[in-house]
Short mmCIF file of N, CA and C in Angstrom, two decimals:
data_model
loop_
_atom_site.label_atom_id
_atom_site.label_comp_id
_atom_site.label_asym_id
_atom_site.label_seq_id
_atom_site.Cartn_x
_atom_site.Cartn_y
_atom_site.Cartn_z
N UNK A 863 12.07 10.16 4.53
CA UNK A 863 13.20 9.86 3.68
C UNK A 863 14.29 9.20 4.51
N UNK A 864 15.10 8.08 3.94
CA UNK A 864 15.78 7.60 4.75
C UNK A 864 17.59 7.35 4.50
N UNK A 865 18.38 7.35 5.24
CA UNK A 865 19.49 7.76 5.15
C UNK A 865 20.53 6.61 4.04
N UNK A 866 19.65 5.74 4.16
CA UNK A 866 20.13 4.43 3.22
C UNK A 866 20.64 5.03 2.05
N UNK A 867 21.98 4.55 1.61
CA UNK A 867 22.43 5.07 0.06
C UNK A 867 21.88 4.07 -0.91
N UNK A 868 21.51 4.91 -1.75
CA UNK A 868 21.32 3.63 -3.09
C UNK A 868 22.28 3.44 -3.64
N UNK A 869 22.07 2.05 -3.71
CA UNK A 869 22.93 1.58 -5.23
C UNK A 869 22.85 1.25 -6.06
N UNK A 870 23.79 0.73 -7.07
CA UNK A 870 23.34 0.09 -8.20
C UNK A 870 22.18 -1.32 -8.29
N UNK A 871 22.36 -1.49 -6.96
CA UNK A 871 21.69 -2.75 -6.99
C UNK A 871 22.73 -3.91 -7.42
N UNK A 872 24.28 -3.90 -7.49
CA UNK A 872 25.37 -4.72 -7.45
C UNK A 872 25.23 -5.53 -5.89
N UNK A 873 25.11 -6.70 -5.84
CA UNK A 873 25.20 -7.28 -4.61
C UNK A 873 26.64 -7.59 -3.81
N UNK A 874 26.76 -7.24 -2.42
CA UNK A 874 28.33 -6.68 -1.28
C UNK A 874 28.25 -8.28 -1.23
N UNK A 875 30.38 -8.32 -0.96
CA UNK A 875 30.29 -9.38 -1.56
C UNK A 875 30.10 -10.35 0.06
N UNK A 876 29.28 -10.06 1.30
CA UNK A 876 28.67 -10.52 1.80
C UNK A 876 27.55 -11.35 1.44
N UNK A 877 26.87 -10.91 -0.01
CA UNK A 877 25.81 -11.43 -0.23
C UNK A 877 26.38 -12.37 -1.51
N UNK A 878 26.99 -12.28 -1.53
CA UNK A 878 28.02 -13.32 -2.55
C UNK A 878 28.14 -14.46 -2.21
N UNK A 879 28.52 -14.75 -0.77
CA UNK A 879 29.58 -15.73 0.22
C UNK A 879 28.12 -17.18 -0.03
N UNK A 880 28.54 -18.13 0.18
CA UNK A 880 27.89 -19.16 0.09
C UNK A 880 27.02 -19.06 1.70
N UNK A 881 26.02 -19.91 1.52
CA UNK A 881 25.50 -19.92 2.45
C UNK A 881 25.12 -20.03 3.67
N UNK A 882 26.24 -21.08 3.93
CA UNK A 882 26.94 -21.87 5.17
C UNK A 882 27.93 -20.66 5.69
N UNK A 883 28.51 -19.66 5.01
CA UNK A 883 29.56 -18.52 5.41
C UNK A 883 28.30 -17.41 6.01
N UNK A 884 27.32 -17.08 5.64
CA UNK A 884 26.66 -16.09 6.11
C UNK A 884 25.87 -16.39 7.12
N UNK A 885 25.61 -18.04 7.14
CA UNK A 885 24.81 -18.18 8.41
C UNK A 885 25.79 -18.10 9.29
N UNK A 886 26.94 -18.31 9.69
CA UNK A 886 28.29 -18.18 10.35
C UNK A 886 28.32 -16.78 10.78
N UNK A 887 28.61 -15.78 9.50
CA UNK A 887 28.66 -14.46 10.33
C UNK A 887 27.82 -13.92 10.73
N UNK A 888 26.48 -13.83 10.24
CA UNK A 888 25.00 -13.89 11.53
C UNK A 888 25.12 -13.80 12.52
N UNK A 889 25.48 -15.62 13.10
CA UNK A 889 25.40 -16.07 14.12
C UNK A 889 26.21 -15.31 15.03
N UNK A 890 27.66 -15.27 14.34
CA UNK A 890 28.56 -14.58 15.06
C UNK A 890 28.60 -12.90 15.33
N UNK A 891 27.72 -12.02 14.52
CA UNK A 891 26.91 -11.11 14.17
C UNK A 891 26.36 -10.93 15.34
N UNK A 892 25.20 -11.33 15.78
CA UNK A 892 24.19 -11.47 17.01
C UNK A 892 25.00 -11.91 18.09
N UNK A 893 25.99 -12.69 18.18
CA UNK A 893 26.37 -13.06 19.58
C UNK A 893 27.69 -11.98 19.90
N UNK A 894 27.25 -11.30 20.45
CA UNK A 894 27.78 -10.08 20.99
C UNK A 894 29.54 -10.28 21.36
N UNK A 895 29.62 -11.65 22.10
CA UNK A 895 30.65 -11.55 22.85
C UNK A 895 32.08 -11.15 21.71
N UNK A 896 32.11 -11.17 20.85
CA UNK A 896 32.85 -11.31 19.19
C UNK A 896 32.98 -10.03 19.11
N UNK A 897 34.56 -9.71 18.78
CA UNK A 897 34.67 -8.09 18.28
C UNK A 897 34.86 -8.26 16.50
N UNK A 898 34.82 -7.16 15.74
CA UNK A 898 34.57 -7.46 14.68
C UNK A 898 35.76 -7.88 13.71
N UNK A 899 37.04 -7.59 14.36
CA UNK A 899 38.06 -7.92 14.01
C UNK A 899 37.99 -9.47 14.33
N UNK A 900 37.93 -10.29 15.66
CA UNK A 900 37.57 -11.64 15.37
C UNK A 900 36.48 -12.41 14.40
N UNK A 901 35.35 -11.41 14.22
CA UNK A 901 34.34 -11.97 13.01
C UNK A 901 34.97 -12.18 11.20
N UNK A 902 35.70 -11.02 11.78
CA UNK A 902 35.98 -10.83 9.76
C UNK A 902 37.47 -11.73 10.09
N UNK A 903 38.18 -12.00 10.70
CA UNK A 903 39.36 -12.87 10.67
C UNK A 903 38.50 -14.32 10.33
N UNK A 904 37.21 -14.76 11.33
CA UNK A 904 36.74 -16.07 11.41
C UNK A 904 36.23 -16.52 10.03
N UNK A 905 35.30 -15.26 9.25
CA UNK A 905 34.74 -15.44 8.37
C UNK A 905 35.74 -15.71 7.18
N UNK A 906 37.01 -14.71 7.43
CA UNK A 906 38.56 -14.60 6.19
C UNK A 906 38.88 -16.47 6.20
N UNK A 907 39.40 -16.96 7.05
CA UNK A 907 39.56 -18.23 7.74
C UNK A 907 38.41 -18.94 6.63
N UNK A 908 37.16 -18.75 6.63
CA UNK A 908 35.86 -20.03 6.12
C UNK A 908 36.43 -19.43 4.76
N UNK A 909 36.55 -18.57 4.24
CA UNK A 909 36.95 -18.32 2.66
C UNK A 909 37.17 -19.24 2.29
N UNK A 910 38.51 -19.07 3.00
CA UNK A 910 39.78 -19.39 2.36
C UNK A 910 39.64 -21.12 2.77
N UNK A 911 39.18 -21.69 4.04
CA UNK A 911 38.92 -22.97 4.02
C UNK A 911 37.97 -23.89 2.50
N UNK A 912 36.97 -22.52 1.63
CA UNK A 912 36.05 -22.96 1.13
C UNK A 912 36.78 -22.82 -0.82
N UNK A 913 37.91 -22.41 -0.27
CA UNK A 913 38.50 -22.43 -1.53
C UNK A 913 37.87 -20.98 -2.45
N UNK A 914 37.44 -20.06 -1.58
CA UNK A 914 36.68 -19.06 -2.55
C UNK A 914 37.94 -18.26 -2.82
N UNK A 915 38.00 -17.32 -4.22
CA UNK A 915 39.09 -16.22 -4.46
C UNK A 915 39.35 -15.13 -3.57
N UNK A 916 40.55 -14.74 -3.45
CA UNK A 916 40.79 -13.86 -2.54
C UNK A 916 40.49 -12.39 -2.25
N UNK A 917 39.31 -12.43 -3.80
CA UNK A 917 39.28 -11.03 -3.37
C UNK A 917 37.84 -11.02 -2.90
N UNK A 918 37.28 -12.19 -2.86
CA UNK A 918 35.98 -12.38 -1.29
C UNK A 918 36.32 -12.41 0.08
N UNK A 919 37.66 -12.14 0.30
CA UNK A 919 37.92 -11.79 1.93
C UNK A 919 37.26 -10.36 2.48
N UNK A 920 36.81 -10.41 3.53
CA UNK A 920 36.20 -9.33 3.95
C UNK A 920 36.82 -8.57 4.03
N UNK A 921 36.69 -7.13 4.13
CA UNK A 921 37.60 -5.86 4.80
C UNK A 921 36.44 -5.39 5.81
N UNK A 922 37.75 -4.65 6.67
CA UNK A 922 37.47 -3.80 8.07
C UNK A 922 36.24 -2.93 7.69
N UNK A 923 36.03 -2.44 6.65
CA UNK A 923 35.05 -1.70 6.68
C UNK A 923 33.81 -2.12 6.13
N UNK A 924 34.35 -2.87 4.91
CA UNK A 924 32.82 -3.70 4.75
C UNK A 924 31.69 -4.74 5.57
N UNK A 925 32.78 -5.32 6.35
CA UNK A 925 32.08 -5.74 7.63
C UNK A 925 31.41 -5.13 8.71
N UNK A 926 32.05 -3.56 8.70
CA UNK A 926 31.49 -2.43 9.50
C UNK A 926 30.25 -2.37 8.87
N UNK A 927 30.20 -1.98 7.64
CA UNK A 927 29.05 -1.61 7.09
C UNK A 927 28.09 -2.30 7.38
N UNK A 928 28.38 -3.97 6.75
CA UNK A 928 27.41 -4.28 6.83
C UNK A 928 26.55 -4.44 8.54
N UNK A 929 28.29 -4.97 9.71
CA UNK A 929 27.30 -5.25 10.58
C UNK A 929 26.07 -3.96 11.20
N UNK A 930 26.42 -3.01 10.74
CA UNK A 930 25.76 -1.65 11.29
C UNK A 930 25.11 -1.81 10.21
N UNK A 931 24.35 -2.29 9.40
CA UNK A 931 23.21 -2.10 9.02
C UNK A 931 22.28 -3.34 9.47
N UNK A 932 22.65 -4.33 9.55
CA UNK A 932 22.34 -5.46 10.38
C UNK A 932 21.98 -5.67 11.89
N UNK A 933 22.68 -4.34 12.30
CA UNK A 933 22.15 -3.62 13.52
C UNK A 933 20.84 -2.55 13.41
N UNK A 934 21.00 -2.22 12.41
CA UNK A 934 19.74 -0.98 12.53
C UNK A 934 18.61 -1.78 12.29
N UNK A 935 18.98 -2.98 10.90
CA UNK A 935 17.68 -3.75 11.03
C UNK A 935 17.31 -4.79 12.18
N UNK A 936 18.13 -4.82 12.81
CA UNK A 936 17.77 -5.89 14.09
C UNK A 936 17.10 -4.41 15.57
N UNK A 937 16.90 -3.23 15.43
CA UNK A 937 16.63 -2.55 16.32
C UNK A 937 15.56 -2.36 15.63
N UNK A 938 15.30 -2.22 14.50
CA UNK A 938 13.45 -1.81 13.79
C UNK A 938 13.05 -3.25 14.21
N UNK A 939 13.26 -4.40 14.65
CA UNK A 939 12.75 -5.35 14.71
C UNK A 939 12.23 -5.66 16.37
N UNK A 940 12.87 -5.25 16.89
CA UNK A 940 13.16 -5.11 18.42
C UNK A 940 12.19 -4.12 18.96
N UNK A 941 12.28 -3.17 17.68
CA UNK A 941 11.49 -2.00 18.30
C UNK A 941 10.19 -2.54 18.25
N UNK A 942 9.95 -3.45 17.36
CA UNK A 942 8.57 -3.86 16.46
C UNK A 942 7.91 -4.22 17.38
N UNK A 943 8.50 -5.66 18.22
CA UNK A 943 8.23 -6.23 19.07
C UNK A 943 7.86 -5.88 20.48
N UNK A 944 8.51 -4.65 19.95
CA UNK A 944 8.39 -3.52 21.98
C UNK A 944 7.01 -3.21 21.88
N UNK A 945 6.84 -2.62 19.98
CA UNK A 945 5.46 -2.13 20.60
C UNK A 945 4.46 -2.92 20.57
N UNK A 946 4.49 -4.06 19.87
CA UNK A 946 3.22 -5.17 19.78
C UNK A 946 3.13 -5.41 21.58
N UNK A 947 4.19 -5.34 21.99
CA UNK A 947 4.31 -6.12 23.52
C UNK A 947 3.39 -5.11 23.97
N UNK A 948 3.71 -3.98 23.75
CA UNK A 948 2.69 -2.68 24.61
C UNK A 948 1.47 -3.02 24.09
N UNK A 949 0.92 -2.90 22.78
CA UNK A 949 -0.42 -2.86 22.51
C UNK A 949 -1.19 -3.61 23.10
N UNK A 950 -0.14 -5.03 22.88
CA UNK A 950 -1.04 -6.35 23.41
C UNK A 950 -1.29 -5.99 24.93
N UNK A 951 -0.61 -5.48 25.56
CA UNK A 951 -0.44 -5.36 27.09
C UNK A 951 -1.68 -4.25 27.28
N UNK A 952 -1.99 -3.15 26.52
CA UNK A 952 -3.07 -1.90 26.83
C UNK A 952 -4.41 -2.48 25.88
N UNK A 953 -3.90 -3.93 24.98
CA UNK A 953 -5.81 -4.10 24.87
C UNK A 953 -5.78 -5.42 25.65
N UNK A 954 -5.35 -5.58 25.94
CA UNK A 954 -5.59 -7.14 27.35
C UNK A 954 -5.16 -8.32 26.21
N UNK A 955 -5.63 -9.49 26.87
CA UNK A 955 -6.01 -10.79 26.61
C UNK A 955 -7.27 -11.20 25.96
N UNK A 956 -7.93 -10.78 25.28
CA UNK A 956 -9.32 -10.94 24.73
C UNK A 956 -9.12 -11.79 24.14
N UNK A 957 -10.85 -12.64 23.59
CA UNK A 957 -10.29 -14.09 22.74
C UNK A 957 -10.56 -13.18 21.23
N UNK A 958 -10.58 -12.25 21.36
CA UNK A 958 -10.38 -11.53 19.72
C UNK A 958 -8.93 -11.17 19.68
N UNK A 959 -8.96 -11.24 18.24
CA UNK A 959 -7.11 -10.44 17.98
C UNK A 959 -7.18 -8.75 17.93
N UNK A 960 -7.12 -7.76 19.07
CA UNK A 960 -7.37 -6.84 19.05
C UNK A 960 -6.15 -6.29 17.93
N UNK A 961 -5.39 -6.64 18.79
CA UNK A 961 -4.19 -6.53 17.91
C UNK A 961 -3.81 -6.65 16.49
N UNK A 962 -4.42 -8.16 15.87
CA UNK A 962 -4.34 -8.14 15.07
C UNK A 962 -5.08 -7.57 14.09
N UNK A 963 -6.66 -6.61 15.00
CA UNK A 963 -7.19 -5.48 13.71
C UNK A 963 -6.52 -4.63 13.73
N UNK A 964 -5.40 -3.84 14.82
CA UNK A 964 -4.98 -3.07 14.73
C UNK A 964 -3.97 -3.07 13.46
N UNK A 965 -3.63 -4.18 13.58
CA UNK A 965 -2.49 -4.38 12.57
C UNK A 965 -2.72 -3.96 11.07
N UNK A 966 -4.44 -5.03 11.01
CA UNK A 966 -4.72 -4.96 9.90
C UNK A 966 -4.91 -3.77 8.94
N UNK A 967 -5.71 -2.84 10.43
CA UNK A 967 -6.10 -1.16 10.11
C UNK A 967 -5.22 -0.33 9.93
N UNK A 968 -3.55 -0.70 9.94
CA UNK A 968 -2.57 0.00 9.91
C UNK A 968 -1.85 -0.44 8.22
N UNK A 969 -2.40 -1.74 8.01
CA UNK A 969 -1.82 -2.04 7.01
C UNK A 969 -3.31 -1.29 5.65
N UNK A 970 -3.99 -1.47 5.77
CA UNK A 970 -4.87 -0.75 5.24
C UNK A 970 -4.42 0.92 4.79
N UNK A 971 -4.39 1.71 6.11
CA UNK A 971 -3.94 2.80 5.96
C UNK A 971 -2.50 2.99 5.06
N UNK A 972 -1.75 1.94 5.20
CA UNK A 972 -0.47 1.86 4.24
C UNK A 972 -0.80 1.70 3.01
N UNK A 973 -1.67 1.58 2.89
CA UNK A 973 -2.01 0.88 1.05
C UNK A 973 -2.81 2.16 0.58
N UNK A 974 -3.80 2.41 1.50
CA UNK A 974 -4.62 4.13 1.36
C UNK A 974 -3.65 4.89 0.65
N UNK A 975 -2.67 5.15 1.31
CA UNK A 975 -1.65 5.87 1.25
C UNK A 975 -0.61 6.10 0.27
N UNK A 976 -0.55 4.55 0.19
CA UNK A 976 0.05 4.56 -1.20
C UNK A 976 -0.32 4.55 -2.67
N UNK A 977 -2.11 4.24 -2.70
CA UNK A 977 -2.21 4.26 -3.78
C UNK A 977 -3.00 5.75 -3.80
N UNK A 978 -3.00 6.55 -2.89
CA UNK A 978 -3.03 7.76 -2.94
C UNK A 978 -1.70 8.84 -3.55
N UNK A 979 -0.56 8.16 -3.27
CA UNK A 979 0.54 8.90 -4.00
C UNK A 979 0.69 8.37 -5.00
N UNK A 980 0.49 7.37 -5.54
CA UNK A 980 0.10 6.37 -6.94
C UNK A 980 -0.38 7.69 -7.71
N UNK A 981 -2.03 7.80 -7.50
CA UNK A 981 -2.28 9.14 -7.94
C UNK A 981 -1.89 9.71 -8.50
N UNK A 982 -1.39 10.64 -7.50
CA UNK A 982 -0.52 11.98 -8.03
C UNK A 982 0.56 12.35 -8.69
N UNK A 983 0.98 11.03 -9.37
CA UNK A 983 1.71 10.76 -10.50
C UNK A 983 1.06 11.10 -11.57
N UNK A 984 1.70 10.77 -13.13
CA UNK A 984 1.17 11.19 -14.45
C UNK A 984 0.39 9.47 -14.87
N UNK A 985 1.52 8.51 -14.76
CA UNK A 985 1.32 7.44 -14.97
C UNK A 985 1.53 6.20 -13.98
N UNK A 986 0.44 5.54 -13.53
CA UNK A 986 0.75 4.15 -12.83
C UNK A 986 1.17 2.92 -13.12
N UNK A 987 2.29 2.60 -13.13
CA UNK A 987 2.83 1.31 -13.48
C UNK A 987 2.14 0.06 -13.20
N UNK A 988 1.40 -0.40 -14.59
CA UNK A 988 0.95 -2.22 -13.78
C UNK A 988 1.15 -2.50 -13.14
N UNK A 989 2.98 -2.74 -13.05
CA UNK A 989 2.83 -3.61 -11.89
C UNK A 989 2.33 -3.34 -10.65
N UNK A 990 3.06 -1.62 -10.01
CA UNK A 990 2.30 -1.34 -9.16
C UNK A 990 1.00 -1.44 -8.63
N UNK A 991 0.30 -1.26 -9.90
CA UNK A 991 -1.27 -1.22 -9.45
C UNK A 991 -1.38 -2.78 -8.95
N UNK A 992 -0.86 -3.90 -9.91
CA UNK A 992 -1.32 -5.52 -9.67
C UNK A 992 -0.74 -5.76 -7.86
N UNK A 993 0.34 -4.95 -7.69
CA UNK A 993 0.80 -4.87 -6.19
C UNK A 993 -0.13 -4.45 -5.02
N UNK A 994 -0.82 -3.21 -5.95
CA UNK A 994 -1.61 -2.95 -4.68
C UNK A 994 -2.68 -3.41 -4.57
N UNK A 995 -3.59 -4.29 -5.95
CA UNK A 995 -5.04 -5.40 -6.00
C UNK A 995 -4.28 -6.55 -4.94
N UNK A 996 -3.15 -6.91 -5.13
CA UNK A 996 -2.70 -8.12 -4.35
C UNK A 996 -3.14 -7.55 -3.11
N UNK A 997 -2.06 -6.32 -2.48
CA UNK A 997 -2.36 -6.40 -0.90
C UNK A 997 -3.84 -6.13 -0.47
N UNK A 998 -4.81 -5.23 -1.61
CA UNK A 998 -6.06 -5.42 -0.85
C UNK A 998 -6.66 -6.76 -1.10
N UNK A 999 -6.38 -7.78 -1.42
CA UNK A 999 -6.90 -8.83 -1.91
C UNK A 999 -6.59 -9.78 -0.67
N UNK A 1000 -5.20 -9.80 -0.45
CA UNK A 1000 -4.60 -9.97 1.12
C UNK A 1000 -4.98 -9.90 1.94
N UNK A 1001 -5.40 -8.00 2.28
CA UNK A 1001 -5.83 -7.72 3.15
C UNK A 1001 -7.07 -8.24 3.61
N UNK A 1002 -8.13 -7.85 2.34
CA UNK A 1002 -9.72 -8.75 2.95
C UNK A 1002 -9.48 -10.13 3.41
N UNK A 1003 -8.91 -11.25 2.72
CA UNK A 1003 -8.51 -12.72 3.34
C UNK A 1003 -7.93 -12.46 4.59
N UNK A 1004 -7.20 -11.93 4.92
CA UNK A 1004 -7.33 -11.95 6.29
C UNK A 1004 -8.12 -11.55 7.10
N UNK A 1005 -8.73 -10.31 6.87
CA UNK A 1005 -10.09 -10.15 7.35
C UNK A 1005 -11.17 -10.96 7.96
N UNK A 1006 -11.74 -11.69 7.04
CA UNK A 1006 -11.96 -12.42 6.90
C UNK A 1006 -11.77 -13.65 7.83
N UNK A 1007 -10.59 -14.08 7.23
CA UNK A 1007 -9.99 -15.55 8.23
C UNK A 1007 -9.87 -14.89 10.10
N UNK A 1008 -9.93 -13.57 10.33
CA UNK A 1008 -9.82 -13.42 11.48
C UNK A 1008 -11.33 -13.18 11.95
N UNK A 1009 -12.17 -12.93 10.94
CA UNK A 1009 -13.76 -12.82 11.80
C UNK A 1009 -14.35 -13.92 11.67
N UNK A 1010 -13.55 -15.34 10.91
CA UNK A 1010 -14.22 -16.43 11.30
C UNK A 1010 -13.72 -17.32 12.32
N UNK A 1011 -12.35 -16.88 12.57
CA UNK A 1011 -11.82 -17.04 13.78
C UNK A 1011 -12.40 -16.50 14.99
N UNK A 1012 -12.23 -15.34 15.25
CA UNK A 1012 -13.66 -14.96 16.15
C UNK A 1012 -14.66 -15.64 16.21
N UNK A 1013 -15.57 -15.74 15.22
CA UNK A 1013 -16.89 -16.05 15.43
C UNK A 1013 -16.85 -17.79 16.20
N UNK A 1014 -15.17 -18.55 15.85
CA UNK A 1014 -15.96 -19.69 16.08
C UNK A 1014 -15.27 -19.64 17.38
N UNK A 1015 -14.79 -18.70 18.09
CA UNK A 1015 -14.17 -18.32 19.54
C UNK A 1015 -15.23 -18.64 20.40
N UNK A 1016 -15.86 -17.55 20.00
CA UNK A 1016 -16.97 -17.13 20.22
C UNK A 1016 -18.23 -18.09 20.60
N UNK A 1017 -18.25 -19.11 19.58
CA UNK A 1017 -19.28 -20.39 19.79
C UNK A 1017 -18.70 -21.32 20.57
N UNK A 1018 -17.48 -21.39 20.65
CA UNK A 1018 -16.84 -22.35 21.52
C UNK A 1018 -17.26 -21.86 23.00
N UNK A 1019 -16.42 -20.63 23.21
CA UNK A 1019 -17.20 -19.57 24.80
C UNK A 1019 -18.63 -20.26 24.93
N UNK A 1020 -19.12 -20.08 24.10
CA UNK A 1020 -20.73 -19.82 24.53
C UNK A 1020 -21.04 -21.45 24.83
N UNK A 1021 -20.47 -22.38 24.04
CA UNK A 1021 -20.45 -24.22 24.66
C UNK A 1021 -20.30 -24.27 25.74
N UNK A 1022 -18.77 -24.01 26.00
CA UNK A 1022 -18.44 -24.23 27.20
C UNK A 1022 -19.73 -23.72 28.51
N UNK A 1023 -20.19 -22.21 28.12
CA UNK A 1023 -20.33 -21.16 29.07
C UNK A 1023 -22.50 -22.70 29.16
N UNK A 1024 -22.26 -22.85 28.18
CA UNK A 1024 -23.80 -23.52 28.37
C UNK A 1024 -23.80 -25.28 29.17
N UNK A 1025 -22.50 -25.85 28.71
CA UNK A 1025 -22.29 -26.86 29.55
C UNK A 1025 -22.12 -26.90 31.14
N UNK A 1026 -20.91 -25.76 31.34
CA UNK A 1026 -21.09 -25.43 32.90
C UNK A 1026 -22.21 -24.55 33.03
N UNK A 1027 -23.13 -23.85 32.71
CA UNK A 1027 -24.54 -23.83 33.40
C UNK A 1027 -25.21 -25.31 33.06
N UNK A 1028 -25.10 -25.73 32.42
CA UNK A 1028 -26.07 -27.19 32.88
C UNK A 1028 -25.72 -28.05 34.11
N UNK A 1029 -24.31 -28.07 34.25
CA UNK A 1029 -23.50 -28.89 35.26
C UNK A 1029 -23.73 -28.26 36.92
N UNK A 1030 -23.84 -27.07 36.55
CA UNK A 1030 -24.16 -26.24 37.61
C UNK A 1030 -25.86 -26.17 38.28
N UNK A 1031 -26.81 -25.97 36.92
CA UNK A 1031 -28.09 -26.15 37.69
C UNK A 1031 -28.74 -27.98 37.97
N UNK A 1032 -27.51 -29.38 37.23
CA UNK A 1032 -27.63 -30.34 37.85
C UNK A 1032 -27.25 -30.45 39.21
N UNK A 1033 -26.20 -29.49 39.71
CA UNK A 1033 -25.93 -30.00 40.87
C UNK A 1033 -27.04 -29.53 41.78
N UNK A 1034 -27.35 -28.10 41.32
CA UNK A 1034 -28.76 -27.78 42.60
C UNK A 1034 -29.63 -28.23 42.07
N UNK A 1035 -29.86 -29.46 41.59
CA UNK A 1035 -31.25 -30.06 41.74
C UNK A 1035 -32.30 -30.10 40.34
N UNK A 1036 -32.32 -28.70 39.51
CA UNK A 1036 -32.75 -28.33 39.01
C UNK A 1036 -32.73 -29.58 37.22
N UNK A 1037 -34.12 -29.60 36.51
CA UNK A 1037 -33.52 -30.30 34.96
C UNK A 1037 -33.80 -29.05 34.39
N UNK A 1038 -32.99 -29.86 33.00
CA UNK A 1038 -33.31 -28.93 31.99
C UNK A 1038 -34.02 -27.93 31.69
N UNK A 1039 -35.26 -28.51 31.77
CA UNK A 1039 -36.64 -28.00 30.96
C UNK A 1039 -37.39 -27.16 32.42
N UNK A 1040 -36.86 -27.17 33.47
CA UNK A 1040 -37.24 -26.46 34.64
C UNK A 1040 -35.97 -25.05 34.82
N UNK A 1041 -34.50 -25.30 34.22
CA UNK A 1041 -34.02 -24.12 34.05
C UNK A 1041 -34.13 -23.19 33.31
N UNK A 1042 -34.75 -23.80 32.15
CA UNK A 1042 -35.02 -23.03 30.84
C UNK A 1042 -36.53 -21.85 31.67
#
């Protein structure tokens, strides 16, 4: 369960601001050197340059909010990346995507899972269910696209691996039909 409040689903009027204003406070968002009192002054400043009403000026706290949630999602992202970096690092370099079955087998287990609590409901919502035919439908295509990726890894290795043995038993002397 997670600490996120719900809401109405009314959109903050961060998500209001035109588009050119949010790639701005992003930017300025992520680049650390910026305290947040200079962000929400810079961003107050593009408002009001953009002719928007005044009661789309930011406040001290809504900018808090948001940037601290903009932080938590930029650390699940960070974190994401920490651990792909590990996995990839404890299954090597292989010309398979170890990784990416892992991924797959994790996303699998997410769908297990969910249409296991699907279940144990009274009633399953279409849509839900059409949600979860999509991701296994997903899921096999990728499957798929990654074991034919393999396989043609795989035939490529084995070219190469048959050209340099030919190149190799030309140089000692040897033909074809005498290495075979």
């Amino acid at each position: 369960m997670t600490n996120e409040r719900q809401t109405r689903g009314r959109p903050s009027k961060i998500d209001l601001l035109p588009e050119s204003i949010r790639d701005q406070l992003h930017q300025m968002l992520r680049d650390k050197r910026h305290t947040q009192e200079e962000i929400r002054d810079a961003i107050n400043e593009l408002i009001d340059s953009h002719n928007l009403p005044e009661d789309m000026q930011l406040s001290r706290t809504g900018l808090n909010r948001y940037a601290s949630r903009m932080e938590q999602f930029g650390a699940k992202i960070r974190a994401s990346r920490e651990m792909a970096e590990i996995w990839a690092a404890k299954l090597g370099s292989a010309p398979t995507s170890d990784v990416g079955k892992l991924l797959l087998e994790f996303v699998k287990t997410l769908a297990f899972e969910t249409s296991m609590s699907l279940s144990e409901g009274d009633v399953v919502e279409p849509k839900a269910l059409g949600q979860l035919a999509l991701v296994a439908h997903r899921l096999e295509s990728a499957a798929m696209v990654s074991h034919k990726r393999e396989k043609e890894i795989l035939q490529e290795f084995a070219r190469e691996a048959a050209e340099k043995a030919e190149i190799i038993a030309t140089k000692a002397g040897l033909s074809s039909e005498s290495a075979a």
